[in-house]
Every structure is written in structure tokens, then in C-alpha cells.
XYZ file of C-alpha atoms in Angstrom:
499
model
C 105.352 113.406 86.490
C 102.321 111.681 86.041
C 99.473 114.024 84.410
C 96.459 113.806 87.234
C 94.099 114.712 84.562
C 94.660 111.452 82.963
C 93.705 109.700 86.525
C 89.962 108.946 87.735
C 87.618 108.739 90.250
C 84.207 106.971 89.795
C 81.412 108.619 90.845
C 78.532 106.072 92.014
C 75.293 106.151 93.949
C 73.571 103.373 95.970
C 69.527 102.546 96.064
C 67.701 99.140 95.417
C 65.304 97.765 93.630
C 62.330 98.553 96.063
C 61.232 102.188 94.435
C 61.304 100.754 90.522
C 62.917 100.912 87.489
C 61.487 104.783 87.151
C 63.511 106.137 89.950
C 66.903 103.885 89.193
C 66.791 105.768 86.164
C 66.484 109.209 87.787
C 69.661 108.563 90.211
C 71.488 107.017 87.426
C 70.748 110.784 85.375
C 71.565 112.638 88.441
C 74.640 110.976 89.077
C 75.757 111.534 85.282
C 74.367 115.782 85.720
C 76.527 115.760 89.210
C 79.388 114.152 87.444
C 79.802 116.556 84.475
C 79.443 119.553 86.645
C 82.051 118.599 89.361
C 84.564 117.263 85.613
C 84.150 120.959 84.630
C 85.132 122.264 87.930
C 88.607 123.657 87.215
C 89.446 123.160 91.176
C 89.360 119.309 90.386
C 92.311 118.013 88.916
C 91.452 114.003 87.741
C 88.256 113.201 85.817
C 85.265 111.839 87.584
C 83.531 109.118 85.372
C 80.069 108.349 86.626
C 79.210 105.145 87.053
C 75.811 103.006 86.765
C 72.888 103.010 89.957
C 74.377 100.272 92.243
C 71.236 98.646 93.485
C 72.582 94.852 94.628
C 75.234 93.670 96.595
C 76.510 91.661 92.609
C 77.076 95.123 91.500
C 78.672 96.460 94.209
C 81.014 93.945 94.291
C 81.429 93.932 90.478
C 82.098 97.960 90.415
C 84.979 97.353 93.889
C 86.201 94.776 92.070
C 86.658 96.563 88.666
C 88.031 100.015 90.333
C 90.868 98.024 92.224
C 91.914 96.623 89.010
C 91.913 99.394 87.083
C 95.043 101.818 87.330
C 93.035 104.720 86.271
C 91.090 104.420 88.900
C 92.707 106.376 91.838
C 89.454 105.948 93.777
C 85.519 106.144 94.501
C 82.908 108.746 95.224
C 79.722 107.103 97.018
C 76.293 108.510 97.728
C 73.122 106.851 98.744
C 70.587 108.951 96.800
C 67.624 107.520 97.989
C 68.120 104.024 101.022
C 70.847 101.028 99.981
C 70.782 98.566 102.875
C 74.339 98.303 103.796
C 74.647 94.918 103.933
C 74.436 94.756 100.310
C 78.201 96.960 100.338
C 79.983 94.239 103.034
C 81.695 91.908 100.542
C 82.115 94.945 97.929
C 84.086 97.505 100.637
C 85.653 94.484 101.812
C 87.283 93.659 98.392
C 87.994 97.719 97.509
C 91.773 98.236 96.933
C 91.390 101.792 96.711
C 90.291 104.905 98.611
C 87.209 105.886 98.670
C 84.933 109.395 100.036
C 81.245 109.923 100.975
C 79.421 112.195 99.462
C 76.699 113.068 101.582
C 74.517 115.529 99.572
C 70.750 116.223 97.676
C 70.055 116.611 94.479
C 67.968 119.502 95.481
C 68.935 122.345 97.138
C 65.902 123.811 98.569
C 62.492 121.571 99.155
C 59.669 122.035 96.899
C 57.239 123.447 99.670
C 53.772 123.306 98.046
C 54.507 119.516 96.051
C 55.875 118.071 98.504
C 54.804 114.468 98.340
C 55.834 110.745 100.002
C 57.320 109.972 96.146
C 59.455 112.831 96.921
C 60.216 112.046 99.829
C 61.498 108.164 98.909
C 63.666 109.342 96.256
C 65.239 112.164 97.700
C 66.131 110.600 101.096
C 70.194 110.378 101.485
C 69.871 111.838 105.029
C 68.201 108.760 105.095
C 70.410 106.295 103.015
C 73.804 108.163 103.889
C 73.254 107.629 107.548
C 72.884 103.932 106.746
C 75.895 103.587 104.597
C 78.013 105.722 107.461
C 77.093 103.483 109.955
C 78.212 100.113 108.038
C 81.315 101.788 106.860
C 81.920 102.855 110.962
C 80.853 99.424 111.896
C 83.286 98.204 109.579
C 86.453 100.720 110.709
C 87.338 101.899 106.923
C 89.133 105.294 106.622
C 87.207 107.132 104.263
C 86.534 110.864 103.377
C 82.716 111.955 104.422
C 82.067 115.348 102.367
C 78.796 116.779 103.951
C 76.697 119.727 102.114
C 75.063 121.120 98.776
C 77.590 119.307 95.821
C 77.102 122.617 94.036
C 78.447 124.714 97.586
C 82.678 125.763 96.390
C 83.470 124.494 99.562
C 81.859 120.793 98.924
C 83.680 121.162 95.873
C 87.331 122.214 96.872
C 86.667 118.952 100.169
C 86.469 116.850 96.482
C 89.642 118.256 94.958
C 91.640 118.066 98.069
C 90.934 114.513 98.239
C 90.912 113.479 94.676
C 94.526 114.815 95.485
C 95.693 112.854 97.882
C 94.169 109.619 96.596
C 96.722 111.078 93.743
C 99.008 110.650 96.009
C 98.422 107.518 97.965
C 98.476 105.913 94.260
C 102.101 106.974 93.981
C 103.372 106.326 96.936
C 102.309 102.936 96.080
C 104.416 102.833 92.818
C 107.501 105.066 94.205
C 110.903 103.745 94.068
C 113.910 105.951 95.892
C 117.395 105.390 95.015
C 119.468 106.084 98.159
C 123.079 106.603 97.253
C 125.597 106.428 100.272
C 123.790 105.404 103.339
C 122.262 107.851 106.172
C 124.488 110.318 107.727
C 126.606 108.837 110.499
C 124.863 108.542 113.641
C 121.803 110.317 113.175
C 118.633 109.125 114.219
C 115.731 111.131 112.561
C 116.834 110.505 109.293
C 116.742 106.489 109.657
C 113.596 104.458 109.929
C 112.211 101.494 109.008
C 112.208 100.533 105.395
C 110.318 97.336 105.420
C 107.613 98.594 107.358
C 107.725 102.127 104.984
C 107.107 99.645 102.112
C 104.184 97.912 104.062
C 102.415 100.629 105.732
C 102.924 103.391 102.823
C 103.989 101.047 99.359
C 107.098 102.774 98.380
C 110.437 100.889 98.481
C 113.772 102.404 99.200
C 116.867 100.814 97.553
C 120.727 101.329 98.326
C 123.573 102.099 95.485
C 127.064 103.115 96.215
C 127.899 106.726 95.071
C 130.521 104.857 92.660
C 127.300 102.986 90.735
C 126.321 106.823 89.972
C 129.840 107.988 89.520
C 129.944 105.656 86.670
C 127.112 106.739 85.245
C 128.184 110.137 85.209
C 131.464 109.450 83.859
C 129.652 108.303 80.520
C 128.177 111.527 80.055
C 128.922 113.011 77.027
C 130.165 116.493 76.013
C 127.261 117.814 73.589
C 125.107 117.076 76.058
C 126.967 119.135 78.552
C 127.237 121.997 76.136
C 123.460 121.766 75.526
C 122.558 121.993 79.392
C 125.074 124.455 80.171
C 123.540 127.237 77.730
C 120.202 126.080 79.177
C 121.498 127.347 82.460
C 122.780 130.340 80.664
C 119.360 131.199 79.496
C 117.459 130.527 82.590
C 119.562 131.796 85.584
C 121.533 134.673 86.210
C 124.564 133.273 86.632
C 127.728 134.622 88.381
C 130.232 136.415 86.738
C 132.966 133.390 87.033
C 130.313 130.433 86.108
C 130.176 132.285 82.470
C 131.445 131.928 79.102
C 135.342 132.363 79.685
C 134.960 133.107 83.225
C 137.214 131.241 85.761
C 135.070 128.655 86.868
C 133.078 127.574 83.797
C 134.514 124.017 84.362
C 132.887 123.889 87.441
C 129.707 124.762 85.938
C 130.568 122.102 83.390
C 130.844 119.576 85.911
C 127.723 120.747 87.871
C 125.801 119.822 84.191
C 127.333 116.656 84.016
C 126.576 115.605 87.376
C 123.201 116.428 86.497
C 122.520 114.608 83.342
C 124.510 111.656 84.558
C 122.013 111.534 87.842
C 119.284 112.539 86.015
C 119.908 109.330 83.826
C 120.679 106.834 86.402
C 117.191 107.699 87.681
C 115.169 107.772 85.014
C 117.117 103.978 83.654
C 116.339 103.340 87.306
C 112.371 103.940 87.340
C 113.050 106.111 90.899
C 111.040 108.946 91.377
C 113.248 110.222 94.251
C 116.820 109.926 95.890
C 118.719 110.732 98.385
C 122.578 111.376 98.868
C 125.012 112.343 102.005
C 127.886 114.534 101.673
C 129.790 112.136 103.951
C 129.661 109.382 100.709
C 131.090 111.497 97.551
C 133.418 108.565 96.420
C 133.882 109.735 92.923
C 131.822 112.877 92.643
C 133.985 115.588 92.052
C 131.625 117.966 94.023
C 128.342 117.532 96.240
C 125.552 117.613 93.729
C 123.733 120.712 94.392
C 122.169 122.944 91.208
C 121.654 119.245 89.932
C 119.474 118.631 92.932
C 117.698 121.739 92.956
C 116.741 120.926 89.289
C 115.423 117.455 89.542
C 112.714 118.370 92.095
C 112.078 121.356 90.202
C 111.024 118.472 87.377
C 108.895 116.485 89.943
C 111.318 114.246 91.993
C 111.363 113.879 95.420
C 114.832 114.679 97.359
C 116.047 113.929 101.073
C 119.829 115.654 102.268
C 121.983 112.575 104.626
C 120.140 109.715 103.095
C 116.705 110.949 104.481
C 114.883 108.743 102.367
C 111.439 109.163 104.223
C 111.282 113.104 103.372
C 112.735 112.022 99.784
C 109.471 110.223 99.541
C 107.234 112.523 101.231
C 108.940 115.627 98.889
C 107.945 113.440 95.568
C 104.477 112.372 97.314
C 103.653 116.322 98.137
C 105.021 116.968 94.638
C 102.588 114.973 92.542
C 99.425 116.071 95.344
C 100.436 119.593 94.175
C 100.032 119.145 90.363
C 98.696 121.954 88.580
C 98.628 124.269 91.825
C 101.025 127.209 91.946
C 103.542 127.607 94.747
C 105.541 124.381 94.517
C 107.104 122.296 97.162
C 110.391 121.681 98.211
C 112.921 119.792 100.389
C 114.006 122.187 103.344
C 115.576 121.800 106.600
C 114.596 124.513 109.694
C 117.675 126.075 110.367
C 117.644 128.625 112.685
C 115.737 131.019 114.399
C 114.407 134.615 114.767
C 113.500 134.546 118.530
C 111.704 138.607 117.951
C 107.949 137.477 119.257
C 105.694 135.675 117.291
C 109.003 134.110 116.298
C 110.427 132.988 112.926
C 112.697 129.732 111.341
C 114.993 130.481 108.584
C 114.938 127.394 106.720
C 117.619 126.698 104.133
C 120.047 123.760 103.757
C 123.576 123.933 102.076
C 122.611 123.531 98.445
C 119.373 121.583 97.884
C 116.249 123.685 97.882
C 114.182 123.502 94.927
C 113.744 126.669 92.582
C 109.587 125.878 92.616
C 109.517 127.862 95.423
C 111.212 130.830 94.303
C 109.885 134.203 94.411
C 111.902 135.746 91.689
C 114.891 134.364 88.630
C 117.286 132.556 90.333
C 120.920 133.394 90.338
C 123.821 130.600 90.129
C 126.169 130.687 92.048
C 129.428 128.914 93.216
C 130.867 129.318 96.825
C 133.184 127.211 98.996
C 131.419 124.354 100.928
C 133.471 123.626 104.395
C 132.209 120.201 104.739
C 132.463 117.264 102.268
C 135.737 117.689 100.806
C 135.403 118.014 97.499
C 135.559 120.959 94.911
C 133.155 124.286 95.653
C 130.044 122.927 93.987
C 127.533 125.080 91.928
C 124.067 125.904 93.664
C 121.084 128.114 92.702
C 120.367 131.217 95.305
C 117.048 132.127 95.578
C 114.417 133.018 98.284
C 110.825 131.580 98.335
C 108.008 133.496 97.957
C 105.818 134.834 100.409
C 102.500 133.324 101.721
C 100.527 130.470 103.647
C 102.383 126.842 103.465
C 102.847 124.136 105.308
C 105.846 122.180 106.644
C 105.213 118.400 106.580
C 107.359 115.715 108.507
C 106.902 111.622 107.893
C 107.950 110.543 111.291
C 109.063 106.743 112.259
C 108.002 106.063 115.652
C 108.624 102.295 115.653
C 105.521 100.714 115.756
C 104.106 103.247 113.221
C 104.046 106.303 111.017
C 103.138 110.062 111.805
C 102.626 112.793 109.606
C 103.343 116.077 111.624
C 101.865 119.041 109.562
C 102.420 122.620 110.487
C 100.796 125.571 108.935
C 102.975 128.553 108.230
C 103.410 131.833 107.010
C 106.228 132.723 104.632
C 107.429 135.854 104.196
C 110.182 138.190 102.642
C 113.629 138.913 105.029
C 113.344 142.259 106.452
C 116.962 142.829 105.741
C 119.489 141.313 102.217
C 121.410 138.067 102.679
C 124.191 139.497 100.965
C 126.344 136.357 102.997
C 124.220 133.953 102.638
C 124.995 132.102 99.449
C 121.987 129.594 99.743
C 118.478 129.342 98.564
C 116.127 129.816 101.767
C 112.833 130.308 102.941
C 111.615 132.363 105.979
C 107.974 131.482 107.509
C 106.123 132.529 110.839
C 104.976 129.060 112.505
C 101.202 129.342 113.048
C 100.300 130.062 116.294
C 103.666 131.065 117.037
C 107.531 129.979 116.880
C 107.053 129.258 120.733
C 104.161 126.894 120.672
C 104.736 125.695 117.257
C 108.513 124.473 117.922
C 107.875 123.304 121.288
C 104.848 120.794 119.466
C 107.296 119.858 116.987
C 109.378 118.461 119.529
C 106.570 117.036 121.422
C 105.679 115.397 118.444
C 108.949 113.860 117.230
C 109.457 116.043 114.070
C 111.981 116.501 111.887
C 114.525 118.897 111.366
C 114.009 118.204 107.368
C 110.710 118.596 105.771
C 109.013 119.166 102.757
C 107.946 122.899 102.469
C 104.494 123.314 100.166
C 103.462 126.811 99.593
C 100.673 124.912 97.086
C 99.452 122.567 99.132
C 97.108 122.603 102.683
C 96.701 120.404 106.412
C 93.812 119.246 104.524
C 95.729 117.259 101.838
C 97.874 116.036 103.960
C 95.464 114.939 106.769
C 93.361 113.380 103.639
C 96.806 111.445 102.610
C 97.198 110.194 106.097
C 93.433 109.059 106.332
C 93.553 106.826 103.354
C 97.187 105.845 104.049
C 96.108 105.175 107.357
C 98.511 106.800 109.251
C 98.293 109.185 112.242
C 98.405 112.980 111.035
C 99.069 115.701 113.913
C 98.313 119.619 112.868
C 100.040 122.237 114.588
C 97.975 125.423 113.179
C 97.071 128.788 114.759
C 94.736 127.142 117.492
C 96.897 124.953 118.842
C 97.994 124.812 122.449
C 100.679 122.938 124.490
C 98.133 120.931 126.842
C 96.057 119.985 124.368
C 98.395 119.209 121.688
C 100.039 117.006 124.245
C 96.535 115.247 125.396
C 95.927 114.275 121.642
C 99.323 112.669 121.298
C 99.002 110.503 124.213
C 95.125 109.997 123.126
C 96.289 109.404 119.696
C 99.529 106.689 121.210
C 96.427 104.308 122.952
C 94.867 104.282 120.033
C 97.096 103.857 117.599
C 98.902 100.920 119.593
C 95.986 99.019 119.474
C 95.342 99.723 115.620
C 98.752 98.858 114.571
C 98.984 95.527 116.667
């Protein structure tokens, strides 16, 4: 997985060459002070470079032109210290390949009553400047991030991290390749989408293999290697009684590991970052891969169940966002309910959930599998830890994307699973099961999603804004009426965006 810290965002401010060479110099140190304090802020994952005084529309367009070529570059932070006349930033925004977030702050915190002067006053006027800049970038229509308040306030600071994060983000999905082996699941419509306009709209490309292209691969998987993974799962799991050393259905295990390595290598020979598979296409698997998918997100790639290759990309997306931040994320699939007011979803699917989300060791297991027809495959059973997360959907609605974010509460069962031979998840839907599923529907949602205990509605509504895509929350103020008003509101204007 890419390393964020390695990634950066430049941090720039805007004047001109009205107030003197004097005062160019005091933004350019203020910009360097602000720069170094928000690099040592541990909440901020990428390192922010600060960049020279932009004071001419030549340097602006010299800086956009040099952050869209460079790949560290995941993005810029702009302020207007003291007034930039915003025609000077037309030609510069206009060229920008990359996200970018206002920073509308002070250097100062309080005002210095008794000296106040007018030089004060010119140099420290971004309510001024910013104002200006906001309404070019309005005139204009660019998404951007506006972060409003003190840049030493934590929560000025955590608005910078969230979006450093998903301009993380929008740079992968940019680069992401997913390997779809089989096709979708036979006649099902949620899962299936629009790849072309996915690879348009959101950068990352989705490309078909038959199952016997990873078969193959599989097949040249060598036994050391399978001896070396297997006591890797010894180590790590706790594994069932038959899976061990001389139990009954070591071979199985065996096979699990080779599935794993071979799929592990057709990816990485690949470049993919994420895949998908269906357990109606298993031409020469001897069992539905299923520990072997719960590892490989565990290591950072994404994962969609029935050829869902827009949650596959989402999972990976989330995945990279999330770097660094405890909680994990994880494919997952609402599968039933607890109707006992406020309402919960058990959420589980038959094999794939990834062990980031675990609350305690996982066990391995092996249990029949009454769909598929193949062998009993090997999974690991687990269930996710308790706390806030969020359930994301990316939803094709034709003539555009969604993201449909809802913010949830997981908790512990009340009672063992002692039947349930599956890795799950139990959450409370913020407000409540009743509003919260009837939005979801409303909405167009998913029944897969990516689960993210570690991430927010803010990282993913700061994704969407840069990717340009509609984001709908469903959180604990939401109501029916209203939630349906801003989905027609958002259809008029979306229609005439996308035209």
C-alpha cells in the first residue's frame, strides 16, 4: 500500500506586489512557521511542503503547473494572507490537475489592541483576500475544500487531515486497476454499472479474466511456499482442530494457502490493487476463495463478492484513506435484521470479511458452503469490534455516480453465534434501522458496502467533493422528508452538471 507519508501537499499563500518586498517576505516566513507546525501534527498523515509567496498570475500558473506534474503532489493548500486579485489565479486553477482546499485563517489569533495600525491592517487582511479568492473560485464552479478558523484550533487541523486523506484517495483511484474474474452474478442489477464512465468520472479501470487465467496461476504454485504460509496461519489464527497438523482436513487448509499465494501473485504480476470473483464462475478452483480473500484486504486490497467491482474499488479507495488510522475497513454485505427498536443489521457475507476489523484473534475455520459446488472452503471467523463507523455505497445511477454514506454504531452480539460460522459485524444505523434503511432504499444503496470503523462522512463527503460526485449522509439527524427533498434537489442539479 502506498506509504501516505511519502505523499504531499503544498502549502501556498497569495498577495501581490502592491505592499513591498518587506511584507512578501513576512507571508513567505509565515507560510514556512504554519507549514512545519501542521508537518508535526501527528493527525496529518502526508507532508505539507511550503511553497514560495505567489504574488503574479506567472507564478501561479508556474506552481499549478508544477503540482499537476508532480506525483508527489496529491494536492494544494491556498490562503490569501494579505489581498491577491483573483484574476491573477484564472489561467493557474484552470490548468490545476489536482485537488485543492482553502485555508481561510490569520496568522494571529487575537488583535493587537493598543498597536493596532493601517500596516497591520494591509498585511493581515485574509478576511479580506480569502473572500476574493472564494468568490473567483465560486465564479469559476471548482470543488474545493474551504477550512475556516484559527490554523492552530484541533479542529482546523483534523478538517486538514481529513482532506489530505481523501486527496490520498482521489490519487489512487486514479491509478487503480481491478481484476474481475468471472463476470457479475447472474441477473443482478446493483452489482453492474458502467465501467467506461467509472474510468471517466472516478480514473480506475476494471478489467475481465476468466477464473481459468487464475486457475493457472495457482496451479504453478509451489509446495515450500505452501508449507511456509500454512505455519504462518498456524501462528496467527486459532485454527480448528481438523485444519491442524495431522488433522483431517489439513489438505484443505493446504489448498486454501495455495489459492492464496497463487491469487496473491496473479495480482501483484497484474499491477491490480483490487478484484472481484463470483461463486457462480469457480472453473478450476477447487473451492471458493475465502481465508485468501479475507487476507488480501487485510494487506490493503480492495474486494467486491459477485463481481461487484464498484465496492472492490471503493473497499481499496477507503483502504488507502484509512492509512495509519486504527479500526480498518472491510468489504461487508447487510444481511439481516434485528427489528427490537432502534433496530440493528447483522452484516456478514459467506466468507469474505476482512480480519482488520476484528475485535479479537481470529479463529479458522472450515464449514460446508451450500452454494457454489465445490469443496468446503477455509474462512476466518471473527466479529468486528465495537464503535462508530460508517457504511459507504458507490452507486451507478446512469447518468452519474453517488456515494451513499451512513454513520453507524457497531457493537458486540448480546448473545454467542455458536452457528454462525462467518466473520460478521453488528451496527445500530444512526438515527435508527427504520429511517436509516428506508433512506438507503430511497437512495439506491447497496446491499454490499465497505464497512470503516477508521474512517468518517467527512472523508468520504471530501472524496466525493474532489471526485466530483454526489455524496448523500444518512446520520443521526436525518429524516424521511427531508432526506427525500435533497435527493430530488440534488437529481436537478446534478442532471444539469453531468450533461
Amino acid at each position: 500500500m502506498t506509504e501516505l507519508s511519502k505523499l504531499e501537499i503544498w502549502f501556498a499563500a497569495g498577495s501581490q506586489h502592491l505592499y513591498g518586498d518587506s511584507v512578501l517576505k513576512t507571508v513567505d516566513g509565515r507560510v514556512r512557521e504554519i507549514a512545519q507546525a501542521l508537518a508535526h501534527s501527528p493527525e496529518i498523515p502526508v507532508r505539507i511542503v511550503p511553497k514560495p509567496v505567489l504574488a503574479s498570475a506567472e507564478a501561479i500558473r508556474e506552481l499549478c503547473a508544477d503540482a499537476s506534474r508532480d506525483d508527489r503532489c496529491i494536492g494544494l493548500l491556498l490562503w490569501m494572507h494579505t489581498f491577491s486579485p483573483a484574476q491573477m489565479w484564472i489561467a493557474g486553477l484552470n490548468a490545476l490537475d489536482k485537488p485543492f482546499a482553502h485555508l481561510h485563517t490569520q496568522f494571529h489569533r487575537r488583535l493587537p489592541w493598543a498597536t493596532l495600525d493601517m500596516d497591520f491592517m494591509n498585511l493581515n487582511q485574509s478576511a479580506h483576500g480569502d473572500r476574493e479568492f472564494g468568490f473567483l473560485t465560486a465564479r469559476m464552479g471548482l470543488a474545493r475544500k474551504v477550512i475556516a478558523g484559527f490554523w492552530q484550533d484541533s479542529d482546523v487541523i483534523a478538517e486538514i487531515a481529513a482532506w489530505s486523506r481523501a486527496a490520498a484517495g482521489w490519487r489512487e483511484a486514479r491509478r487503480l486497476r481491478v481484476a474481475r474474474f468471472g463476470d457479475n452474478m447472474r441477473n443482478v442489477a446493483v452489482t453492474e454499472g458502467d465501467k467506461v464512465e467509472a474510468r471517466m468520472r472516478l480514473g480506475f479501470a476494471v478489467e475481465g479474466y476468466g477464473v481459468g487465467d487464475l486457475a493457472a496461476r495457482i496451479a504453478q504454485v509451489g509446495g515450500a511456499d505452501v508449507d511456509r504460509l500454512v505455519a504462518e496461519y498456524d501462528d496467527l489464527y486459532e485454527v480448528a482442530p481438523s485444519l491442524r497438523a495431522g488433522g483431517e482436513r489439513r489438505s484443505a487448509l493446504r489448498e486454501a494457502a495455495k489459492i492464496e499465494l497463487g491469487l496473491q501473485a496473479f495480482l501483484a504480476e497484474g499491477g491490480f490493487q483490487a478484484f472481484t470473483d463470483t461463486f457462480e464462475d469457480l472453473h478450476g478452483l477447487v473451492q471458493l476463495p475465502g481465508v485468501a480473500v479475507q487476507r488480501l484486504m487485510a494487506s490493503g486490497y480492495g474486494f467486491g463478492a459477485e463481481g461487484d467491482w464498484k465496492t472492490a474499488a471503493l473497499v481499496r479507495i477507503m483502504k488507502l484513506m484509512s492509512a495509519g488510522l486504527s479500526g480498518g475497513v472491510s468489504f461487508m454485505e447487510d444481511y439481516t435484521y434485528d427489528l427490537t427498536p432502534p433496530g440493528q443489521v447483522l452484516g456478514a457475507h459467506m466468507l469474505e470479511v476482512c480480519p482488520s476489523i476484528a475485535a479479537a484473534k481470529p479463529s479458522l475455520e472450515i464449514h460446508p458452503l451450500a452454494i457454489g459446488g465445490k469443496a468446503d472452503p477455509v474462512r476466518l471467523v471473527f466479529t468486528a469490534r465495537s464503535g462508530p463507523a460508517v457504511t459507504a455505497s458507490l452507486v451507478d445511477l446512469g447518468h452519474r455516480f453517488r456515494l451513499l454514506v451512513n454513520e453507524v454504531d457497531a457493537t458486540a452480539p448480546p448473545e454467542p453465534l455458536p452457528r454462525l460460522p462467518v466473520a460478521r459485524a453488528l451496527w445500530t444505523p444512526r438515527p435508527s434501522l427504520k429511517v436509516a434503511a428506508g433512506a438507503w432504499i430511497y437512495a439506491g444503496g447497496s446491499h454490499h458496502t465497505a464497512f470503516a470503523p477508521a474512517l468518517t462522512a467527512q472523508h468520504l463527503a471530501d472524496f466525493a467533493e474532489i471526485a466530483g460526485i454526489e455524496c448523500v449522509i444518512i446520520d443521526g439527524a436525518t429524516h424521511l422528508a427531508g432526506f427525500q427533498q435533497a435527493l430530488r434537489w440534488n437529481e436537478a442539479y446534478y442532471s444539469r452538471r453531468c450533461r
